Coordinates of C-alpha atoms in Angstrom, one line a residue:
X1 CA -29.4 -13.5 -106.4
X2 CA -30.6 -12.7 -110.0
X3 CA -30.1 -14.4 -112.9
X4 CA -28.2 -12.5 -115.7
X5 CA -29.6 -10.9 -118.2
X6 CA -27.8 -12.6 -121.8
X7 CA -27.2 -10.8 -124.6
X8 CA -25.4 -11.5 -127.9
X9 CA -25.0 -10.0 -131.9
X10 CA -25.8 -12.7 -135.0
X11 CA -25.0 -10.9 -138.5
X12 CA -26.6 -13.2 -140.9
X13 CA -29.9 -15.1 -141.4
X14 CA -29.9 -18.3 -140.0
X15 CA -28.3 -20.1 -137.0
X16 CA -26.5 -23.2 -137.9
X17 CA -27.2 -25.7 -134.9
X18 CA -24.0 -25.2 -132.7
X19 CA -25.9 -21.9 -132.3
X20 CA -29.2 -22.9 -131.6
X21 CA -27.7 -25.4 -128.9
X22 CA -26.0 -22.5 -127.3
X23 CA -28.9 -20.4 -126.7
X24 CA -30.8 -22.8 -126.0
X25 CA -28.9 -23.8 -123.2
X26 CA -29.4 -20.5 -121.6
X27 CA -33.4 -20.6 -121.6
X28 CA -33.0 -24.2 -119.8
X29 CA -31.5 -22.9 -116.9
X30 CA -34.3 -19.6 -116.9
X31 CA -32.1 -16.8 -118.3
X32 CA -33.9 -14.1 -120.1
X33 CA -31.8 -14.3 -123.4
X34 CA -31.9 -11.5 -126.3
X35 CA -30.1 -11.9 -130.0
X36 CA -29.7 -8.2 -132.0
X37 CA -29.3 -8.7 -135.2
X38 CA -29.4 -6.3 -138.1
X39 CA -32.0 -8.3 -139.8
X40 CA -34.4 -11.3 -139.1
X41 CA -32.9 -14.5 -138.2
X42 CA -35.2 -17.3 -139.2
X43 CA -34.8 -20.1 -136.8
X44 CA -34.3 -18.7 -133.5
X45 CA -34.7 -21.5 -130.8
X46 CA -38.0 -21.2 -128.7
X47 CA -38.2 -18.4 -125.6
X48 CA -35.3 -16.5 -127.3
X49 CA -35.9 -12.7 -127.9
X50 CA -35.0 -10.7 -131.2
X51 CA -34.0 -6.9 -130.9
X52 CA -32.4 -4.6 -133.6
X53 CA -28.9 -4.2 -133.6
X54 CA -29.1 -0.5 -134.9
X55 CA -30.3 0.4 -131.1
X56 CA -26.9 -0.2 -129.8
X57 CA -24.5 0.3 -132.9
X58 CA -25.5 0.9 -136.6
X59 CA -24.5 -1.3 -138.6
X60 CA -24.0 0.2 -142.0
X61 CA -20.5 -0.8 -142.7
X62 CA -19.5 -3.7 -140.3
X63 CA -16.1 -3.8 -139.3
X64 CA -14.3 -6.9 -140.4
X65 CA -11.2 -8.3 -140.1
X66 CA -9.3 -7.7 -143.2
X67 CA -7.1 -11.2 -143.1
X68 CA -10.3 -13.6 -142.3
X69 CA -13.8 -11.0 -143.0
X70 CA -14.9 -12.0 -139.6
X71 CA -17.4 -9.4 -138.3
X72 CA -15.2 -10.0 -134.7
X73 CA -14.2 -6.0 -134.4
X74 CA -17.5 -4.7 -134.9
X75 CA -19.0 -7.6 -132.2
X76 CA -16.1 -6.4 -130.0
X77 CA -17.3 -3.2 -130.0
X78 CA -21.2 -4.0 -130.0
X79 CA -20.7 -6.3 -126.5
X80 CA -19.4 -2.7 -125.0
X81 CA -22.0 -0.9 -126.2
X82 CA -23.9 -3.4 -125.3
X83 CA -23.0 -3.6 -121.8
X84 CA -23.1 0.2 -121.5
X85 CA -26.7 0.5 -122.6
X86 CA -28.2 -2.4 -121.2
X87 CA -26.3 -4.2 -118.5
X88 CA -26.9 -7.7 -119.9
X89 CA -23.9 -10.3 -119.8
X90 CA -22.6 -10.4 -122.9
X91 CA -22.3 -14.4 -124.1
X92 CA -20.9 -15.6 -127.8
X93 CA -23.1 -17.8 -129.4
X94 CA -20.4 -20.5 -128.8
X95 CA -21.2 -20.1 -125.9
X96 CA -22.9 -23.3 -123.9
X97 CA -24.3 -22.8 -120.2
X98 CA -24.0 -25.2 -118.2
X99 CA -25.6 -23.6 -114.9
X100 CA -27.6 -21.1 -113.9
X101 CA -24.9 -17.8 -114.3
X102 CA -26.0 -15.4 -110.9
X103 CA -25.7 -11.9 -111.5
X104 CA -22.5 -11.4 -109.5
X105 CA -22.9 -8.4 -107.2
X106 CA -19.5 -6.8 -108.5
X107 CA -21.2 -6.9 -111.5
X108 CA -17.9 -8.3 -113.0
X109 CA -18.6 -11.4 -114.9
X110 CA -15.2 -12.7 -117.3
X111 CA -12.6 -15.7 -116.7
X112 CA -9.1 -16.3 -117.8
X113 CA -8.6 -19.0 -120.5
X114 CA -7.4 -22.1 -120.1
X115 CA -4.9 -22.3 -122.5
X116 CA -1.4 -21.5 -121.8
X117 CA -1.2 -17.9 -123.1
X118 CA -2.5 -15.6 -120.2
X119 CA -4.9 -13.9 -121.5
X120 CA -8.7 -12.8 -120.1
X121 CA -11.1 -13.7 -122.8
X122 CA -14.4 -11.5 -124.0
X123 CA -16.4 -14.1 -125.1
X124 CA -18.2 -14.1 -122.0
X125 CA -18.4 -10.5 -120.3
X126 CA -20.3 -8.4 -117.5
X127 CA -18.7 -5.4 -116.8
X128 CA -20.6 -2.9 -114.2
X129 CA -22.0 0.4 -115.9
X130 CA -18.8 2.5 -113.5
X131 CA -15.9 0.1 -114.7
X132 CA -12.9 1.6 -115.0
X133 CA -12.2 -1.0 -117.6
X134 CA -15.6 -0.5 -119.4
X135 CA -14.7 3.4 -119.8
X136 CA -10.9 2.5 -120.8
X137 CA -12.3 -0.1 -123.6
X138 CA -14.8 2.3 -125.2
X139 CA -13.0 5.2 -124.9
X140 CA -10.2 2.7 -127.7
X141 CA -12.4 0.7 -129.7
X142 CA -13.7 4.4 -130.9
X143 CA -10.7 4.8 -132.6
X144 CA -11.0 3.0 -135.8
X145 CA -6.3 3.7 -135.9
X146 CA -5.5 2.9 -132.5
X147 CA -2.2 2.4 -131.1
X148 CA -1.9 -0.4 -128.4
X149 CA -0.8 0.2 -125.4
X150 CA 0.3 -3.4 -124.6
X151 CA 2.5 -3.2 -127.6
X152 CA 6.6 -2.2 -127.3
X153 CA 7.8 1.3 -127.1
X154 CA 9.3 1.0 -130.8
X155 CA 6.0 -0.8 -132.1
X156 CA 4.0 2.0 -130.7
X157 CA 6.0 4.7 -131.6
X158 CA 6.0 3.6 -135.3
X159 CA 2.2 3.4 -135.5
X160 CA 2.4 7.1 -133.7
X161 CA 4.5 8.0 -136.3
X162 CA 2.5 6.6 -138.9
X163 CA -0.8 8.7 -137.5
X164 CA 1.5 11.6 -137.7
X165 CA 2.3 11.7 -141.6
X166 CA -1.4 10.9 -142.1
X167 CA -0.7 7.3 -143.1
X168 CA -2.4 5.3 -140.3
X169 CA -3.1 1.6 -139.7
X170 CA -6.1 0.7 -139.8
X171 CA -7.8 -1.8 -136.9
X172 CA -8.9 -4.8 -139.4
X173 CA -5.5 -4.6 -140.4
X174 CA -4.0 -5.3 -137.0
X175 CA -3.3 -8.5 -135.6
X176 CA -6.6 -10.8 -134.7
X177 CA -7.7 -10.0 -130.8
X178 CA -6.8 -6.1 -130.5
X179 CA -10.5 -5.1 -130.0
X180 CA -11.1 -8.2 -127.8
X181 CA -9.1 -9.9 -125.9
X182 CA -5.2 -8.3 -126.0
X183 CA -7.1 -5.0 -125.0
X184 CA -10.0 -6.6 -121.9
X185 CA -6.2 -8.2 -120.6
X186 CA -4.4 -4.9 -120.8
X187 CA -7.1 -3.1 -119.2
X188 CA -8.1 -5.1 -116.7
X189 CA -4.5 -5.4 -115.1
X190 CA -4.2 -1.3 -115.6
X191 CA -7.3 -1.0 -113.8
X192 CA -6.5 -3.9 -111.0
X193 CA -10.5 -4.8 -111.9
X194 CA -8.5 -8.3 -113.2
X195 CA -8.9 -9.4 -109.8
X196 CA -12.4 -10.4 -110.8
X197 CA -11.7 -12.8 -113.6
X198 CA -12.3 -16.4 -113.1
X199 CA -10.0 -19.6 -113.0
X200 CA -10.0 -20.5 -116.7
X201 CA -11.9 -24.1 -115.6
X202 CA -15.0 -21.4 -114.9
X203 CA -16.1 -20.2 -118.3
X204 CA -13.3 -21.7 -120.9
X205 CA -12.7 -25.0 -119.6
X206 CA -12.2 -26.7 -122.9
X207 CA -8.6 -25.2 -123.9
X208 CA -8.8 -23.4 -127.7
X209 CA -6.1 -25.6 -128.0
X210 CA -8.2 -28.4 -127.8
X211 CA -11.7 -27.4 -129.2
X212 CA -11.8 -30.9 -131.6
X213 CA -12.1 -33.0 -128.3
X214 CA -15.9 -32.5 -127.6
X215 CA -16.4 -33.5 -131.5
X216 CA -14.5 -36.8 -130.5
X217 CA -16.2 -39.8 -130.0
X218 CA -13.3 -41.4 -128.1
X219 CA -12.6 -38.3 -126.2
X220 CA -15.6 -37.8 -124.3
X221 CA -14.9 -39.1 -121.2
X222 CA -11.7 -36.4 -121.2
X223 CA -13.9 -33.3 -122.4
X224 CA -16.2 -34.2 -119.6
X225 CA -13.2 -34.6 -117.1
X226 CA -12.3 -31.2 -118.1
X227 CA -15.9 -30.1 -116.3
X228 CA -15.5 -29.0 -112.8
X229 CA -18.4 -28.5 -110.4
X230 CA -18.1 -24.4 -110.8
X231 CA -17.7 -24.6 -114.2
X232 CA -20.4 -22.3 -115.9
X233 CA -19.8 -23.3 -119.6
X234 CA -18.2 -24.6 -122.3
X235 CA -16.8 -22.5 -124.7
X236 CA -16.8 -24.0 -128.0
X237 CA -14.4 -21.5 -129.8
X238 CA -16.5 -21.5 -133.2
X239 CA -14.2 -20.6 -135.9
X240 CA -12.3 -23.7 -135.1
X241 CA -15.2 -25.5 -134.1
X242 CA -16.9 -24.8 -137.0
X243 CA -14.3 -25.9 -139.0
X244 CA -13.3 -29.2 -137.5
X245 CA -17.0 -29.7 -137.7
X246 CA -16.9 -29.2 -141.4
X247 CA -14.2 -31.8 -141.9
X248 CA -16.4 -34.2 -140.1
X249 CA -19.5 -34.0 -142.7
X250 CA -21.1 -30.5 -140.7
X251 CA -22.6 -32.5 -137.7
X252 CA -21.0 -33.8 -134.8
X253 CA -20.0 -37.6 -134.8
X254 CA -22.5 -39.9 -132.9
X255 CA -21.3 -40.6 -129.4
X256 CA -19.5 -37.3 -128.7
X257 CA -20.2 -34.8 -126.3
X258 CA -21.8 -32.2 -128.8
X259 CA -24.0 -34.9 -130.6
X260 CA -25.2 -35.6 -126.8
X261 CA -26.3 -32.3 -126.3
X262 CA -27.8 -31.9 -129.2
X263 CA -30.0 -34.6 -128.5
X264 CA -30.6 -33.6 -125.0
X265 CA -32.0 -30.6 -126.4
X266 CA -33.5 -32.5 -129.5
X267 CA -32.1 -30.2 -131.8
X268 CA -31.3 -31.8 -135.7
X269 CA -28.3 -30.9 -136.8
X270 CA -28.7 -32.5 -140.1
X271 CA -31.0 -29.3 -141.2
X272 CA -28.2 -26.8 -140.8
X273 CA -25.4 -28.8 -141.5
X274 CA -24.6 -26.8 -144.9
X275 CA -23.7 -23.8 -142.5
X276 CA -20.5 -25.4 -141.8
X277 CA -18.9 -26.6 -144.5
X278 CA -15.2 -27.8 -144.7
X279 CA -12.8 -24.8 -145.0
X280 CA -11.1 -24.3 -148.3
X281 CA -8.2 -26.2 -149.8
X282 CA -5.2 -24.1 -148.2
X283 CA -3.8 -21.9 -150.9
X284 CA -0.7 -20.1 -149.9
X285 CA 0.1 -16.2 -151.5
X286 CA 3.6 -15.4 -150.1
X287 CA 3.3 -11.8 -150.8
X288 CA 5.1 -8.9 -152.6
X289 CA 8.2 -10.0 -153.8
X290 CA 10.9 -10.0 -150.8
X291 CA 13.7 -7.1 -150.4
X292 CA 16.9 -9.4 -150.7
X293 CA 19.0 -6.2 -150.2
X294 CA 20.8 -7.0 -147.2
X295 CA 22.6 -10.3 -148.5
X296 CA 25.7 -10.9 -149.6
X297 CA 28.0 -13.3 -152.1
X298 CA 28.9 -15.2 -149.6
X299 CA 25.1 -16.1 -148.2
X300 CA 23.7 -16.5 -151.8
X301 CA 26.4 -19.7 -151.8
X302 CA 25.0 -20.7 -148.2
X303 CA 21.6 -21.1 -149.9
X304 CA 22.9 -23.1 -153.0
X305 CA 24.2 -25.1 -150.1
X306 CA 21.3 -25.7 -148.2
X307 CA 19.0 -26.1 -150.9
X308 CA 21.4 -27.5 -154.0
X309 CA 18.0 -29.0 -155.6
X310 CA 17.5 -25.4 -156.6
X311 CA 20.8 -25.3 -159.2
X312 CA 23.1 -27.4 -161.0
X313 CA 26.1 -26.8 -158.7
X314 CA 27.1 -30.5 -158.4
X315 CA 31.0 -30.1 -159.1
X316 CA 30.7 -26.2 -157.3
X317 CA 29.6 -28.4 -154.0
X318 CA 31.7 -30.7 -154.4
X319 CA 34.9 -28.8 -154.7
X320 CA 32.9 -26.7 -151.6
X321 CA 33.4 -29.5 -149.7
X322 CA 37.0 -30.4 -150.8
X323 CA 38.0 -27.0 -149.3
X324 CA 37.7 -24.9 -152.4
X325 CA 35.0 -22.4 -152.2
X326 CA 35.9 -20.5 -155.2
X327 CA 33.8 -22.2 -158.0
X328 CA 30.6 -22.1 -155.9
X329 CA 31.2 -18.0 -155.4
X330 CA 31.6 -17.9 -158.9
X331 CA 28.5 -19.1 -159.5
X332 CA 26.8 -17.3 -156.7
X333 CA 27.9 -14.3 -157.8
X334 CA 26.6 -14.6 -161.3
X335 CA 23.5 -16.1 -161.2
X336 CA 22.6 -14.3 -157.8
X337 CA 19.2 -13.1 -158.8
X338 CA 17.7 -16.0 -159.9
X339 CA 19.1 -18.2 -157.1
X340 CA 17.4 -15.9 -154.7
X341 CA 14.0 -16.4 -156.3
X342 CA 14.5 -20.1 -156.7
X343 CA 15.0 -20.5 -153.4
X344 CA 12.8 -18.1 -152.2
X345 CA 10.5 -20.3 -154.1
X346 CA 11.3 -22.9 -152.7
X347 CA 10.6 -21.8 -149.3
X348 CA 7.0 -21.2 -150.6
X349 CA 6.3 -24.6 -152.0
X350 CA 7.4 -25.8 -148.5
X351 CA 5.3 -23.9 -146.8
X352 CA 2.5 -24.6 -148.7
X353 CA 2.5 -28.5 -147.5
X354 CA 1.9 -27.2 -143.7
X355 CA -0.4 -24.2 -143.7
X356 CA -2.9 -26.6 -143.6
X357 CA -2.0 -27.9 -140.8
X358 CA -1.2 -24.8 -139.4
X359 CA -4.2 -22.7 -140.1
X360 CA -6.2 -25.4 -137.7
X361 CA -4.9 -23.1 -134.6
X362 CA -3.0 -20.0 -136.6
X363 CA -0.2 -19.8 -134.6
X364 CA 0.8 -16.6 -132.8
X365 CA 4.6 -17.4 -131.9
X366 CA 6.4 -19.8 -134.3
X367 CA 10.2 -21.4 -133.9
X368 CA 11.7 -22.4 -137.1
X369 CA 14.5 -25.2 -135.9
X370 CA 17.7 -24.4 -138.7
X371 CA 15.6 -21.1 -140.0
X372 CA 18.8 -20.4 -142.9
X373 CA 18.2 -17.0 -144.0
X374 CA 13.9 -17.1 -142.6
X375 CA 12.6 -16.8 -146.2
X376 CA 9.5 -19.2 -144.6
X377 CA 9.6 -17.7 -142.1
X378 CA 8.6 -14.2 -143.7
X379 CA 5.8 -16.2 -145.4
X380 CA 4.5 -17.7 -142.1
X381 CA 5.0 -14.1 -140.9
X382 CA 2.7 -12.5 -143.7
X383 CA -0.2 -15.1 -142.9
X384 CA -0.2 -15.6 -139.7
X385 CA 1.6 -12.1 -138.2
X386 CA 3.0 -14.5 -135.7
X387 CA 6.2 -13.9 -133.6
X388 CA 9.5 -15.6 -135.3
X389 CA 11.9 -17.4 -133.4
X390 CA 15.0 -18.3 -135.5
X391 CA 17.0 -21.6 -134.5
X392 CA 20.3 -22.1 -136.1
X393 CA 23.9 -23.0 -135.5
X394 CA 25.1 -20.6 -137.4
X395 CA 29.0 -21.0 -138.9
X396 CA 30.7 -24.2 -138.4
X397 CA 34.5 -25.2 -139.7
X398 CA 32.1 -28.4 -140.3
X399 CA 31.2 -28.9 -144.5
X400 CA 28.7 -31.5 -143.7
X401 CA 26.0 -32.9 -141.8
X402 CA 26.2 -36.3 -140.0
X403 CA 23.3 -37.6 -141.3
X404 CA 23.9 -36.5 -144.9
X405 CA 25.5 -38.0 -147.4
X406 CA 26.5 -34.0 -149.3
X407 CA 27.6 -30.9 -147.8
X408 CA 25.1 -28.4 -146.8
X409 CA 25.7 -24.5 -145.6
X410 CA 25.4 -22.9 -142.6
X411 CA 23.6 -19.0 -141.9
X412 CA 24.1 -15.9 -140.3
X413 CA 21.1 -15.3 -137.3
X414 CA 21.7 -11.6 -137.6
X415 CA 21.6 -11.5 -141.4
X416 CA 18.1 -13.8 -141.3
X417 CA 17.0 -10.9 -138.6
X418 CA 18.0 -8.3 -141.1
X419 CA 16.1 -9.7 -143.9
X420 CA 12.8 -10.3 -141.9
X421 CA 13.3 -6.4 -140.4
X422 CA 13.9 -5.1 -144.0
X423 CA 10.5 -7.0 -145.1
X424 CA 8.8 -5.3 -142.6
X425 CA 8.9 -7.6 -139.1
X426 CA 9.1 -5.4 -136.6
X427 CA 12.5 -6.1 -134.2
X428 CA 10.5 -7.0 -131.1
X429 CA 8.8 -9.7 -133.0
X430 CA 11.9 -11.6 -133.9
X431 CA 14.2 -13.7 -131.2
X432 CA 17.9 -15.3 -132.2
X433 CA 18.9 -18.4 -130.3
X434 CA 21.8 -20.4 -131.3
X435 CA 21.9 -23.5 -129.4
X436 CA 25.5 -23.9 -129.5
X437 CA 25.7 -20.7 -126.9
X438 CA 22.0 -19.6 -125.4
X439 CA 19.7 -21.9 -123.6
X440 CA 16.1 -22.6 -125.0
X441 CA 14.8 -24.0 -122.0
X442 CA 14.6 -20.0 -121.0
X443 CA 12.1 -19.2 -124.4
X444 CA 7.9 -18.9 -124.0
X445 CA 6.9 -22.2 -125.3
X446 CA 5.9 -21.8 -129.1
X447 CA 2.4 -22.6 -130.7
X448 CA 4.4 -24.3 -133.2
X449 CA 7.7 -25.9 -134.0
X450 CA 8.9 -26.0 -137.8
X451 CA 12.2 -27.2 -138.7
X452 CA 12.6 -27.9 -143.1
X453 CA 15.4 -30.1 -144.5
X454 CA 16.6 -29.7 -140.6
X455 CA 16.0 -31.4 -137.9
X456 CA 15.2 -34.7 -138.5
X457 CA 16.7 -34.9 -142.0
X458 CA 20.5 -33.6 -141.0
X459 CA 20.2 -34.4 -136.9
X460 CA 18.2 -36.5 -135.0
X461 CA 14.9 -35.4 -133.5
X462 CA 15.9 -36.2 -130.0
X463 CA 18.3 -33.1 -130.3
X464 CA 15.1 -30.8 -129.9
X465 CA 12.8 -33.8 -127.9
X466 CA 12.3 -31.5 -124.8
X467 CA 11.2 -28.5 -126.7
X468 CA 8.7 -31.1 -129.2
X469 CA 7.5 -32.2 -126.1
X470 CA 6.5 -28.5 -124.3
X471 CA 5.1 -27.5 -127.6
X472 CA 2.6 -30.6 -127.5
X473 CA 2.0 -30.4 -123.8
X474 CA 0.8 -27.0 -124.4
X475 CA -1.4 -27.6 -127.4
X476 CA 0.8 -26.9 -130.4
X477 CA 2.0 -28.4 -133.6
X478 CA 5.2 -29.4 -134.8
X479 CA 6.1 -30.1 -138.1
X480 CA 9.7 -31.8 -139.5
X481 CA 10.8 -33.1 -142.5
X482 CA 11.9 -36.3 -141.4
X483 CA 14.7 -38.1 -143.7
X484 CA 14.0 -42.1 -144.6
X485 CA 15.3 -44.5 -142.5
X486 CA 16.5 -42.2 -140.0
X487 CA 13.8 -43.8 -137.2
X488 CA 12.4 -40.0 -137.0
X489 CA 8.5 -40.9 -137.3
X490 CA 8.5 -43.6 -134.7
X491 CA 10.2 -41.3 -132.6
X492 CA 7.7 -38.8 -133.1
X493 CA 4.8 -41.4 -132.9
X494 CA 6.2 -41.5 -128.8
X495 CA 5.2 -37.9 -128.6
X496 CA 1.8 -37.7 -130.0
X497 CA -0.6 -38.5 -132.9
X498 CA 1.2 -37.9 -136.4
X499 CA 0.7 -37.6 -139.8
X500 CA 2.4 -37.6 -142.7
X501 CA 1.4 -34.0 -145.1
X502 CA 3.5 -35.0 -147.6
X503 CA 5.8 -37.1 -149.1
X504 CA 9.3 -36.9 -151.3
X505 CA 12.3 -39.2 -152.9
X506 CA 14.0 -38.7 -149.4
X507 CA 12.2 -37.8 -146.7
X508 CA 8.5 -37.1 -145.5
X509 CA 6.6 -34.2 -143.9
X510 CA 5.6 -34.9 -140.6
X511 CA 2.9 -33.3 -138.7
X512 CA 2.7 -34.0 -134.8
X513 CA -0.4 -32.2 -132.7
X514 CA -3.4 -32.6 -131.0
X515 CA -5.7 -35.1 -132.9
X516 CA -8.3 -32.3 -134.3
X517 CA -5.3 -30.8 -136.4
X518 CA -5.2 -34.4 -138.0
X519 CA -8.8 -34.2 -139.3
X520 CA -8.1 -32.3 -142.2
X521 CA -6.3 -34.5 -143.9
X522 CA -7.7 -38.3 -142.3

């Protein structure tokens, strides 16, 4: 059987040496291996080929992602092109081979993932010249406004609607993956051609989840457990590679599983190590001021409540909590407007202690444990276009927590709905669950778990243990505000590595993930 035929797209001038150590990999084991690019790259590795990129696609204005400016859309639509034209396998240049890759006669070549998500990946992708697929993917990347099949009925039929008054969204503008691999998934399982796709342990072995592990030192042994003997390649999922690698100086640590390739192929790092440096200080814009429309008297108290650091309402609380609500209305109802952007403020300085964290795996489906009215959630929303899933208790006859020594308000789950829907969340991306009547255990595990001033701080973190615990075991993050003395962080500290993000009078910030999300900040 042949060997295939690699291709791949670099848009810049030089390789850093993750790069380099991918294609070389690929002239090891004999592949003929090409890089278009749209001009010279100066230190391709030896035995590698250069072509133009205008052959397949011009590349006058490349099409970038508007949230990040990575060039992935226009790639996503070169590889088809690509395929089309040439028949090569396309592989990302974060891509490492690990053995010969036979041209399979199906001329199918893509795997699933390995992380928990289901999803059929493009980073490595042979599609035969008659796919049914191949035809469905070109025949969407060419519209620069697409509307996703994959998506709900309502979320469709808005973007339809959109196209209709001449108002269209644009593709860079969508959420990351539409070009690549929400739409290879979709139309793969249309066209039944999924049935090619390999186990994820083939070609994505190494979960995204996880990419830090093969710059670990001390987690060698358990990238190279994570090897199988039909696994092709590792997959070193280069923005967060990169990254993580940029924490860590720009080169790999001595002793990890990268730093031994790299010498395997005697390849310096140390050269190229400028072309990852560590990402940018996290700076946090929460957006156009929020629509706070839909609330009423009676909520702007709640929040006085729940965040009474925001106003001088001491004797209004107080009398709250001796049964009299009529002072804290009072002042609700006069000084409604700047309560809401105090709090609303608020919500953005708390968020900015954990996008940090966050933006290490941007999350794409995000519970917020005792969410009161979602304004975080509506900044997590804008940054990360993540699904919300709002956890609260809602009412209570209750005018304190146990483990608080003042009274704190309850919310509304529909009103927080109705305040990320007027914002512009679409319906289908929100989910209510208050754990006094629905079950969690029935929810799609999260990427990430956030509870503020919640759990943790009011209740115990045992209350949500079995949820912490699914979020980790999966790859996420969780991240609590954990009151002093309340034996929170040890308890955490049994789930997985920690770190504290930030620190107050009465309680600390608490991060919980895999041990590459920790790098940031070690």
């Amino acid at each position: 059987m042949a060997l295939a035929r690699i291709g791949t797209l670099w848009i810049g001038p030089a390789l850093s040496w993750m790069e380099q150590l991918c294609l070389a990999s690929f002239v090891e084991h004999g592949h003929e291996v090409t890089v278009f690019g749209y001009d010279p790259i100066e230190n391709l590795p030896a035995g590698v080929r250069f072509e133009r990129a205008e052959a397949i696609l011009p590349g006058e204005r490349i099409l970038r992602h508007a949230k990040t400016g990575s060039p992935a859309y226009h790639a996503d639509i070169f590889r088809l092109r690509m395929i089309r034209d040439t028949g090569m396998v396309w592989a990302d240049t974060d891509a490492y081979c690990l053995r010969p890759w036979d041209q399979p006669e199906t001329g199918h070549f893509h795997g699933w993932i390995s992380d928990a998500r289901p999803l059929v990946n493009n980073g490595v992708l042979g599609l035969p010249r008659d796919s049914a697929t191949l035809a469905a993917m070109l025949a969407f990347t060419a519209d620069p406004y697409p509307v996703p099949p994959w998506l709900s009925a309502e979320k469709r039929a808005e973007l339809e609607a959109r196209k209709a008054a001449g108002d269209p969204l644009h593709v860079s503008l969508m959420p990351w993956g539409v070009f690549g691999p929400e739409a290879l998934s979709h139309f793969l399982r249309e066209t039944g051609e999924i049935d090619h796709a390999f186990p994820g342990r083939v070609l994505y072995p190494v979960p995204f989840a996880r990419a830090g592990i093969t710059l670990r030192p001390n987690r060698r042994a358990e990238a190279e457990a994570m090897l199988t003997p039909d696994t092709l390649s590792i997959h070193f999922w280069g923005r967060r590679f990169r990254n993580i690698a940029g924490r860590m100086g720009g080169t790999p640590p001595e002793g990890s599983l990268v730093d031994h390739l790299l010498k395997r192929h005697r390849i310096d790092p140390a050269p190229t190590a400028h072309l990852m440096p560590p990402p940018p200080k996290a700076t946090l814009d929460p957006g156009p001021a929020p629509d706070f429309s839909v609330f009423e008297d009676a909520d702007v108290a709640n929040m006085l409540l729940q965040r009474s650091e925001t106003a001088d309402v001491g004797a209004e609380i107080r009398a709250w909590m001796a049964g009299d609500d009529a002072p804290l209305m009072a002042h609700a109802r006069a000084h409604r407007d700047r309560v809401l952007a105090d709090v609303f403020e608020a919500a953005r300085a708390a968020c900015a202690g954990v996008v940090g964290a966050l933006d290490a795996a941007p999350p794409q489906r995000l519970a917020d444990i005792g969410c009161g009215y979602a304004f975080a959630d509506l900044i997590l929303h804008r940054r990360y276009g993540c699904d919300i899933v709002l956890i609260d208790i809602e009412d209570s006859d209750s005018r304190h927590f146990g483990m608080a020594d003042t009274g704190a308000g309850y919310t509304s789950l529909s009103r927080a709905r109705a305040f990320l829907e007027t914002n512009g969340v679409p319906s289908d991306r929100i989910t209510t669950l208050n754990p006094r009547r629905d079950d969690l255990s029935g929810i799609a595990t999260p990427d990430a778990v956030i509870s503020l001033l919640s759990c943790g701080y009011h209740y115990p973190v045992s209350t949500y243990e079995s949820l912490f615990r699914d979020v980790l075991a999966a790859g996420g993050a969780v991240v609590l505000d954990i009151r002093k003395g309340s034996g929170g962080i040890p308890a955490l500290k049994r789930m997985g590595a920690t770190e504290i993000l930030a620190k107050g009078p009465k309680h600390a910030t608490v991060l919980v993930g895999q041990e590459d999300r920790l790098v940031r900040h070690a």
